[in-house]
Every structure is written in structure tokens, then in C-alpha cells.
Amino acid sequence: MNGPDSGVTGTVTITLDGTNRSLRIPLMPGSIGPSVVDIRKLYNELGVFTFDPGYGGTAACESKITYIDGDEGVLLHRGYPIEELAEHASFLEVAHLLLNGDLPNAAQKADFERGVLRHTMLHEQLRSFFNGFRRDAHPMAVMCGVVGAMSAFYHDSLDINDPDQRRISAFRLIAKVPTVAAWAYKYSIGQPFVYPRNDLGYAENFLYMMNAVPTEPYVVNPILARAMDRILILHADHEQNASTSTVRLAGSTGANPFACIAAGIASLWGPAHGGANEAVLKMLSEIGHVSNIPDFIDRVKDKNSNVRLMGFGHRVYKNYDPRAKIMQRTCHEVLGELGIKDDPLLDLAAELEKIALHDEYFVSRKLYPNVDFYSGIILKAMGIPVSMFTVLFAVARTVGWISQWKEMIEDPSQRIGRPRQVYTGPTQRGFVPLDARG
Ligand code: CMC
């Protein structure tokens, strides 16, 4: 897992060619993974910035939460492999692990679950927020709005300098975001909102709020509740991805946690990030039949087409995304439980995956299936509408976002995030009056 340069200490010397100026820069080793060149003094000492659009080679923070080895396809949360967590832990145990650093013992687990679950209800006034949206609003739009609006309802937990208030905000967000998500769905289909039930497990309660109606009893299938719990675990955190970095950047200004998580939800929405699970399903239905795959692959490889194989490729993984493997297994379990023997979408996905994994275009670029490739198929089989796929990702990732936000606020070296640029626009010029402009 450790690359050849893992844990290297010492210095790097940068010399500005043609001058006599140079700087010895310390290397910061991580506990695993590549060391990091600490460039904090670079501008003051040498008068230059670094250029790294997309931050492909830049560590923006120090973190103890999640480690990814993209070449080997390894994902660890606080040191625990994702495979073991998905197999043996519950989502709320993983939430405790991410937030507090360790898996809870039995008493801590009960305490944490009680702490989260007693916050599942929304302020009743928040109900009226939903009515302001068009019925056909995308549930992610509703999520951005309502989660942001939570800042206006929970004034007693907005002081980010108070550890107790930070803890309560974390509980509130983890507990209430599923309620917001389920209500966004209920609103879109014109059904009454279903209030949370704190006697149910976290994933079970979410499925209950999504599917129950007041006119008849509803019991959540325990196999589906377990599958949902596992899907949530697989999406819980993923290091410094775009939405997490958005949450950290917003949080670095001192903004309140509800506003920061709303920013994260907005960032997650894009099809290159959390919106990919929805895009995979759209892509599969557009392809329609296995016989159309070669044509589709040709379009993907055509640089002028702007068509991408959704659910494939990752900025960090240059190997199989470990979450995709678990997702694929879970997908077969869920389809088995639901008695779905032949799912045309699954057949299509399997064939697409087979072809792509052998095609030189994908092989040479190390493009493998990511977590989103199979998640849409499972969610669809579970009866979750396509527009809710990214919302589900947001429900799960709220745990990662709030853990990363908390870590940042508690880091004494934390400063406002403020990247620099290389300016390539016009140099200073004089104002030209309107009648003198050509
Ligand atoms: N289909 C076709 N070509 C691709 C794809 C793809 N899905 N992904 C990357 N490439 C090509 C890209 O065109 C480029 O080729 P070339 O070197 O010839 O110009 C090369 O591979 C490198 O791509 P990149 O855009 O520099 O890679 P990136 O690290 O900037 O992008 C990504 C990562 C996830 C945005 C991208 O792989 C992608 O758009 N994938 C499809 C969307 C998707 O599934 N996103 C979910 C990611 S996992 C869940 C999450 O984090 O939210």
C-alpha cells in the first residue's frame, strides 16, 4: 500500500533558475501515503506561487479521518478498511468512528444512537419551506434550500467555538437530513409528509419515511434496510473530494455548519461528482440494449462528443474503486432478495463493464468502475426514484462533511481558505469613455 516515497522525510530544495535565490522546503510525512512538500513559505521567500488547477497534487489540509490509496484501490476510515466496515458495522457506528475517531463500545453506541435519533424531527415551521418549491423541483434543489434554511431554525447550536454546540449541530444534521430528503420526495409525489420514528434504525427510518403513507401500516423489509445501511456506509466519507473541500472552504470563513453542509450539497449535485449515480441510470436507459454498446463506446472515445462513460473513472482511484466491488455484491444480494432474476439494466451494466475493462482507451487511462456504477441499479431495484439517488448520497455524506468540518474547526493551524491564481488578463490600462470605444 505504501508507495516507494511513502513516509519520506527531509527537505526539497527549490532554486529559481537564473537567480541566486533558493529555498529548502521541509517534507511533511503522513502516517501512510506520500509525503507532502510544505510550501507555506514559498511566496514570502521566493515570491512565487504554485499552480495546480483541480488540486490534483495539492494537500489542502492535514486529516486523520480517511485514507485512500488510489493505485491499490484501498479506502480506510480511521484505519479500518471499508470492506470490514461495510460487512460488520452499522452506519451510525461508522458515523461515530468518523466523527469521534474510534468505533464506539456498547455504551457509547447506545448513547450515540440516542443522541442522533432524538433529533430526527424537523422544526414544524420548516414544513412550510417545502411549499415554496414547485412540485417538479429536483429534490437536490429542495435539499440545498431546506438544509441551508436550517441555519435560521437552530440558533442555539450555531456558535462554532462551543464544542457542545458543534456536537449538537452534528447530531442535528445527521439526524434531520434524512427527514428533509424523505420529505423532498414526498412533496414531489404529492403525498403527506411522514414523521420520523425513533424506534427504527437509521436506514430503516429513512425507508419508512420515504415509503409509508398514513392510511395503512408499513413495515420496512429488513434485508433492504440492511442494504440501505451498507449503501450509506459506502458513501459516508471520501477524503478531500469536491464537496468535502467545499464544506471545508465554506467552514474556514466561520460560516455555520448548516450553511456549510448546504454548500456541500450544492457541490455534490454535479454529474462529475454525486450526480453520477443518476447519470449512470440515464446513460443505461439511453443505450437501451447490449447491441448498442459498441456505438456508445465509440462516442465516448470521440474527443469531440463530450460523452463520458458515467460511473467510470476517478480522480484518485487508478484501480477498481473498492466501494464499487462491495456495491456490485450488494446489488446481486438485493436483486436476489427481491426475486429479480433478470434485470436488463444489470445485464447492460455488466456487459458495458466487461467491454470497457478490456478496451485500450479505458485500460491505458486506468478508468475503472467507481461507486456510482452499480449504486443506481440497486437503488432503482429498491424502488428509490432516480431523482433521489444523489439525495441519498448527500444523506450519507453529511456524516463525512460534518466530521471533516469538525476536524477543521478544532485544528489550531486552521486559516481561511484562500487560493491564489496566475493572472493572465490585461495589464493596467486607462479607462476609455463610451464614445471613444471602437
Ligand atoms: N469516460 C470517458 N473518458 C474518461 C472518463 C469517463 N468516465 N473519465 C476520464 N476520462 C478520460 C478523460 O477524457 C481524459 O482523457 P485524455 O487524457 O485523453 O484527455 C482522461 O480520462 C483523464 O480524465 P480527467 O478528466 O483528467 O480525470 P479527472 O480526474 O479530472 O476526472 C472524473 C475524474 C470522476 C471527474 C472523471 O473520471 C469522470 O467524469 N467520470 C464520470 C463521472 C463519474 O462517474 N463521477 C463519479 C466519481 S466517483 C463518486 C464521487 O466522487 O462523487
GROMACS .gro file of N, CA and C and ligand atoms in nm, residues 238 241 268 271-277 280 300-301 303 307-316 318 321 323 361-362 365 367 370-372 393 397, ligand 1:
model
  160
  238HIS      N    1  -1.508   1.039   0.194
  238HIS     CA    2  -1.412   1.003   0.090
  238HIS      C    3  -1.303   1.109   0.080
  241ASN      N    4  -1.263   1.523  -0.134
  241ASN     CA    5  -1.330   1.534  -0.265
  241ASN      C    6  -1.391   1.675  -0.281
  268LEU      N    7  -2.202   1.861  -0.443
  268LEU     CA    8  -2.219   1.718  -0.471
  268LEU      C    9  -2.308   1.694  -0.593
  271PRO      N   10  -2.280   1.622  -1.211
  271PRO     CA   11  -2.267   1.485  -1.263
  271PRO      C   12  -2.125   1.428  -1.256
  272ALA      N   13  -2.023   1.515  -1.241
  272ALA     CA   14  -1.888   1.460  -1.226
  272ALA      C   15  -1.867   1.406  -1.085
  273HIS      N   16  -1.958   1.441  -0.993
  273HIS     CA   17  -1.941   1.400  -0.851
  273HIS      C   18  -2.064   1.316  -0.814
  274GLY      N   19  -2.144   1.359  -0.718
  274GLY     CA   20  -2.254   1.276  -0.668
  274GLY      C   21  -2.368   1.258  -0.768
  275GLY      N   22  -2.376   1.349  -0.864
  275GLY     CA   23  -2.482   1.336  -0.964
  275GLY      C   24  -2.458   1.221  -1.061
  276ALA      N   25  -2.341   1.155  -1.048
  276ALA     CA   26  -2.307   1.049  -1.144
  276ALA      C   27  -2.399   0.928  -1.132
  277ASN      N   28  -2.450   0.897  -1.009
  277ASN     CA   29  -2.535   0.778  -0.997
  277ASN      C   30  -2.664   0.794  -1.078
  280VAL      N   31  -2.570   0.764  -1.447
  280VAL     CA   32  -2.546   0.625  -1.492
  280VAL      C   33  -2.677   0.564  -1.540
  300VAL      N   34  -1.804   0.767  -2.671
  300VAL     CA   35  -1.726   0.803  -2.551
  300VAL      C   36  -1.581   0.833  -2.590
  301LYS      N   37  -1.529   0.753  -2.684
  301LYS     CA   38  -1.387   0.770  -2.720
  301LYS      C   39  -1.364   0.888  -2.814
  303LYS      N   40  -1.327   1.240  -2.894
  303LYS     CA   41  -1.296   1.358  -2.811
  303LYS      C   42  -1.387   1.477  -2.839
  307VAL      N   43  -1.915   1.298  -2.457
  307VAL     CA   44  -1.986   1.188  -2.390
  307VAL      C   45  -1.885   1.114  -2.303
  308ARG      N   46  -1.923   1.090  -2.178
  308ARG     CA   47  -1.836   1.014  -2.088
  308ARG      C   48  -1.906   0.887  -2.045
  309LEU      N   49  -1.830   0.787  -2.012
  309LEU     CA   50  -1.890   0.666  -1.957
  309LEU      C   51  -1.913   0.694  -1.809
  310MET      N   52  -2.038   0.724  -1.774
  310MET     CA   53  -2.067   0.765  -1.637
  310MET      C   54  -2.051   0.645  -1.543
  311GLY      N   55  -2.001   0.674  -1.421
  311GLY     CA   56  -1.975   0.565  -1.327
  311GLY      C   57  -1.838   0.502  -1.350
  312PHE      N   58  -1.761   0.560  -1.441
  312PHE     CA   59  -1.625   0.512  -1.465
  312PHE      C   60  -1.526   0.626  -1.443
  313GLY      N   61  -1.409   0.591  -1.392
  313GLY     CA   62  -1.303   0.690  -1.375
  313GLY      C   63  -1.312   0.757  -1.240
  314HIS      N   64  -1.200   0.799  -1.191
  314HIS     CA   65  -1.195   0.867  -1.062
  314HIS      C   66  -1.065   0.945  -1.054
  315ARG      N   67  -1.072   1.061  -0.990
  315ARG     CA   68  -0.950   1.141  -0.976
  315ARG      C   69  -0.842   1.066  -0.897
  316VAL      N   70  -0.882   0.991  -0.797
  316VAL     CA   71  -0.781   0.927  -0.711
  316VAL      C   72  -0.762   0.780  -0.745
  318LYS      N   73  -0.692   0.475  -0.948
  318LYS     CA   74  -0.646   0.433  -1.079
  318LYS      C   75  -0.650   0.280  -1.080
  321ASP      N   76  -1.241   0.087  -0.780
  321ASP     CA   77  -1.288   0.155  -0.658
  321ASP      C   78  -1.339   0.045  -0.563
  323ARG      N   79  -1.526   0.048  -0.322
  323ARG     CA   80  -1.669   0.062  -0.293
  323ARG      C   81  -1.753   0.002  -0.405
  361TYR      N   82  -0.868   0.219  -2.468
  361TYR     CA   83  -0.893   0.358  -2.425
  361TYR      C   84  -0.904   0.364  -2.273
  362PHE      N   85  -0.984   0.274  -2.216
  362PHE     CA   86  -1.008   0.278  -2.071
  362PHE      C   87  -0.890   0.219  -1.994
  365ARG      N   88  -0.596   0.461  -1.970
  365ARG     CA   89  -0.624   0.575  -1.882
  365ARG      C   90  -0.659   0.530  -1.740
  367LEU      N   91  -0.918   0.369  -1.624
  367LEU     CA   92  -1.056   0.405  -1.590
  367LEU      C   93  -1.130   0.278  -1.548
  370ASN      N   94  -1.652   0.312  -1.073
  370ASN     CA   95  -1.650   0.376  -0.941
  370ASN      C   96  -1.779   0.342  -0.866
  371VAL      N   97  -1.793   0.398  -0.746
  371VAL     CA   98  -1.904   0.361  -0.657
  371VAL      C   99  -2.041   0.382  -0.723
  372ASP      N  100  -2.046   0.477  -0.816
  372ASP     CA  101  -2.176   0.511  -0.873
  372ASP      C  102  -2.221   0.416  -0.982
  393PHE      N  103  -2.694   1.001  -0.157
  393PHE     CA  104  -2.550   1.023  -0.143
  393PHE      C  105  -2.529   1.137  -0.042
  397ARG      N  106  -2.323   1.131   0.299
  397ARG     CA  107  -2.200   1.211   0.305
  397ARG      C  108  -2.207   1.321   0.411
  439CMC     N1  109  -1.538   0.835  -1.973
  439CMC     C1  110  -1.453   0.858  -2.074
  439CMC     N2  111  -1.331   0.913  -2.061
  439CMC     C2  112  -1.293   0.948  -1.938
  439CMC     C3  113  -1.378   0.928  -1.826
  439CMC     C4  114  -1.504   0.868  -1.847
  439CMC     N3  115  -1.587   0.845  -1.745
  439CMC     N4  116  -1.316   0.971  -1.714
  439CMC     C5  117  -1.196   1.021  -1.755
  439CMC     N5  118  -1.183   1.004  -1.891
  439CMC     C6  119  -1.067   1.037  -1.973
  439CMC     C7  120  -1.055   1.187  -1.999
  439CMC     O1  121  -1.120   1.224  -2.117
  439CMC     C8  122  -0.905   1.204  -2.007
  439CMC     O2  123  -0.862   1.155  -2.132
  439CMC     P1  124  -0.737   1.229  -2.209
  439CMC     O3  125  -0.619   1.206  -2.119
  439CMC     O4  126  -0.728   1.160  -2.339
  439CMC     O5  127  -0.775   1.373  -2.220
  439CMC     C9  128  -0.851   1.104  -1.902
  439CMC     O6  129  -0.951   1.001  -1.897
  439CMC    C10  130  -0.830   1.164  -1.765
  439CMC     O7  131  -0.952   1.225  -1.727
  439CMC     P2  132  -0.965   1.355  -1.637
  439CMC     O8  133  -1.090   1.427  -1.676
  439CMC     O9  134  -0.835   1.430  -1.635
  439CMC    O10  135  -0.984   1.288  -1.496
  439CMC     P3  136  -1.030   1.362  -1.366
  439CMC    O11  137  -0.951   1.304  -1.257
  439CMC    O12  138  -1.020   1.510  -1.383
  439CMC    O13  139  -1.183   1.326  -1.357
  439CMC    C11  140  -1.384   1.218  -1.302
  439CMC    C12  141  -1.236   1.232  -1.270
  439CMC    C13  142  -1.450   1.131  -1.197
  439CMC    C14  143  -1.449   1.357  -1.298
  439CMC    C15  144  -1.400   1.156  -1.442
  439CMC    O14  145  -1.339   1.029  -1.446
  439CMC    C16  146  -1.547   1.147  -1.486
  439CMC    O15  147  -1.601   1.245  -1.540
  439CMC     N6  148  -1.612   1.028  -1.466
  439CMC    C17  149  -1.753   1.015  -1.498
  439CMC    C18  150  -1.837   1.075  -1.387
  439CMC    C19  151  -1.839   0.987  -1.263
  439CMC    O16  152  -1.861   0.867  -1.270
  439CMC     N7  153  -1.820   1.053  -1.147
  439CMC    C20  154  -1.828   0.985  -1.016
  439CMC    C21  155  -1.697   0.982  -0.945
  439CMC     S1  156  -1.698   0.872  -0.805
  439CMC    C22  157  -1.815   0.937  -0.697
  439CMC    C23  158  -1.784   1.075  -0.650
  439CMC    O17  159  -1.670   1.104  -0.609
  439CMC    O18  160  -1.874   1.155  -0.648
   0.00000   0.00000   0.00000
